[in-house]
Amino acid sequence: MIHMDIKPHNILVQSGKGKLADLGLADLAENFVDMAVTAHAWQGTPLYRAPELLHRSAPSKAADMWSMGLTTLEVMTGERPYKEMSKYKKSFVPKGLVDGKLPDILDTKRLSNNDTLFKLVLNFDPEKRFSAADWLKKLSGYKL
């Protein structure tokens, strides 16, 4: 399943466990025959969108991993990953995304021990992005 809208507001926490909510876009995605044609209409929340979706690529598990990386980064730091939005084509997207830059927070001393962890899922090349299973294995070895 591809969620297409992973963000902090779509994660419910109960008894210390998180569950992904708001599967509306994921349900719609399963009914689309040609995801590439409809991708531009169902890209989720602009702040958490993967860079390849700017170019109307079809949503993918790799795009969800980008969103999960940004969500985890925001939850960990209490700060939005990208602070500035920029007009790009017909919508507003994070300026850093258009410029091909990772969130500035990754360069701060606060994350110096964990920046590599985030760069595994915040890779601009979706083919090089970690899968959910690989990232969870990596996460278990980090102190967040």
Coordinates of C-alpha atoms in Angstrom, one line a residue:
M1 CA 0.0 0.0 0.0
I2 CA 1.1 3.5 -0.8
H3 CA -0.2 6.1 1.7
M4 CA 0.6 9.3 -0.2
D5 CA 0.1 11.7 2.8
I6 CA 2.4 10.7 5.6
K7 CA 2.8 13.7 8.0
P8 CA 2.7 14.2 11.8
H9 CA -1.0 15.0 11.8
N10 CA -1.7 11.6 10.3
I11 CA 0.0 9.6 13.0
L12 CA -2.0 8.6 16.0
V13 CA -0.1 7.7 19.2
Q14 CA -1.7 5.5 21.9
S15 CA 0.1 3.7 24.6
G16 CA 3.4 4.7 23.1
K17 CA 2.7 3.1 19.7
G18 CA 2.1 5.1 16.5
K19 CA -0.4 4.1 13.9
L20 CA -0.8 5.7 10.5
A21 CA -4.2 7.2 9.9
D22 CA -6.1 9.0 7.1
L23 CA -5.9 6.3 4.4
G24 CA -8.2 8.2 2.1
L25 CA -5.6 8.8 -0.6
A26 CA -4.2 5.3 -0.3
D27 CA -7.7 3.9 -0.9
L28 CA -8.1 6.1 -4.0
A29 CA -4.7 5.1 -5.3
E30 CA -5.7 1.4 -5.3
N31 CA -8.6 2.3 -7.7
F32 CA -6.4 4.2 -10.2
V33 CA -5.4 2.2 -13.3
D34 CA -2.7 4.6 -14.4
M35 CA -1.0 6.2 -11.4
A36 CA 1.3 8.3 -13.5
V37 CA -1.6 10.2 -15.1
T38 CA -3.3 10.9 -11.8
A39 CA -0.2 11.4 -9.7
H40 CA -0.3 15.2 -10.0
A41 CA -3.8 15.3 -8.4
W42 CA -3.0 13.1 -5.4
Q43 CA 0.4 14.1 -4.0
G44 CA -0.5 14.7 -0.4
T45 CA 0.5 17.6 1.7
P46 CA 3.1 19.8 -0.1
L47 CA 5.4 20.2 2.9
Y48 CA 6.0 16.4 3.1
R49 CA 5.9 15.6 -0.7
A50 CA 8.9 13.7 -2.2
P51 CA 11.0 15.6 -4.8
E52 CA 10.1 13.3 -7.6
L53 CA 6.5 14.1 -7.3
L54 CA 7.3 17.7 -8.4
H55 CA 7.9 16.2 -11.8
R56 CA 4.6 14.2 -11.8
S57 CA 6.2 10.9 -11.1
A58 CA 3.8 8.2 -9.9
P59 CA 3.5 8.0 -6.1
S60 CA 5.6 5.1 -4.7
K61 CA 6.7 3.5 -1.5
A62 CA 10.0 5.5 -1.9
A63 CA 7.9 8.7 -1.9
D64 CA 6.2 7.6 1.3
M65 CA 9.7 7.0 2.8
W66 CA 10.7 10.6 2.0
S67 CA 7.5 11.7 3.8
M68 CA 8.2 9.4 6.8
G69 CA 11.8 10.8 7.0
L70 CA 10.5 14.4 7.1
T71 CA 7.8 13.4 9.6
T72 CA 10.3 11.7 11.9
L73 CA 12.7 14.7 11.6
E74 CA 9.9 17.1 12.6
V75 CA 8.7 14.9 15.6
M76 CA 12.3 14.6 16.8
T77 CA 13.2 18.3 16.6
G78 CA 9.8 20.0 17.0
E79 CA 10.6 22.0 13.9
R80 CA 9.1 21.9 10.4
P81 CA 11.7 20.4 8.0
Y82 CA 11.3 23.2 5.5
K83 CA 10.4 26.7 6.7
E84 CA 10.0 28.5 3.3
M85 CA 7.5 27.7 0.7
S86 CA 7.9 28.7 -3.0
K87 CA 5.6 28.7 -5.9
Y88 CA 6.4 25.9 -8.3
K89 CA 4.3 25.3 -11.4
K90 CA 0.7 25.5 -10.1
S91 CA 1.3 24.9 -6.4
F92 CA 3.4 25.9 -3.4
V93 CA 6.2 23.5 -2.3
P94 CA 9.1 23.8 0.1
K95 CA 11.8 26.1 -1.4
G96 CA 14.6 23.7 -0.4
L97 CA 12.9 21.0 -2.4
V98 CA 12.9 23.1 -5.5
D99 CA 16.5 24.0 -4.9
G100 CA 17.5 20.4 -4.4
K101 CA 18.5 21.0 -0.7
L102 CA 17.9 18.8 2.3
P103 CA 16.4 20.5 5.3
D104 CA 18.7 22.9 7.1
I105 CA 18.1 21.2 10.4
L106 CA 20.2 18.3 9.3
D107 CA 23.3 20.5 9.4
T108 CA 22.8 21.5 13.1
K109 CA 24.8 20.2 16.0
R110 CA 21.6 18.9 17.6
L111 CA 21.3 16.2 14.9
S112 CA 25.0 15.5 14.3
N113 CA 24.8 11.9 15.5
N114 CA 21.6 11.2 13.5
D115 CA 22.1 13.1 10.3
T116 CA 23.2 10.0 8.5
L117 CA 20.1 8.2 9.5
F118 CA 17.9 10.8 7.8
K119 CA 20.0 11.0 4.7
L120 CA 19.2 7.3 4.1
V121 CA 15.5 8.2 3.5
L122 CA 15.9 11.8 2.4
N123 CA 17.8 10.9 -0.7
F124 CA 16.8 12.9 -3.8
D125 CA 17.1 9.7 -5.9
P126 CA 14.2 7.4 -4.9
E127 CA 16.1 4.4 -6.1
K128 CA 18.7 5.0 -3.4
R129 CA 16.2 5.7 -0.6
F130 CA 16.0 3.1 2.1
S131 CA 12.9 0.9 2.3
A132 CA 10.7 0.9 5.4
A133 CA 12.2 -2.4 6.6
D134 CA 15.8 -1.3 6.1
W135 CA 15.2 2.0 7.8
L136 CA 13.5 0.4 10.8
K137 CA 16.5 -1.9 11.2
K138 CA 18.7 1.2 11.2
L139 CA 16.4 3.1 13.6
S140 CA 16.7 0.4 16.2
G141 CA 20.4 1.1 16.5
Y142 CA 20.1 4.8 17.0
K143 CA 19.4 6.9 20.1
L144 CA 16.8 9.4 19.1

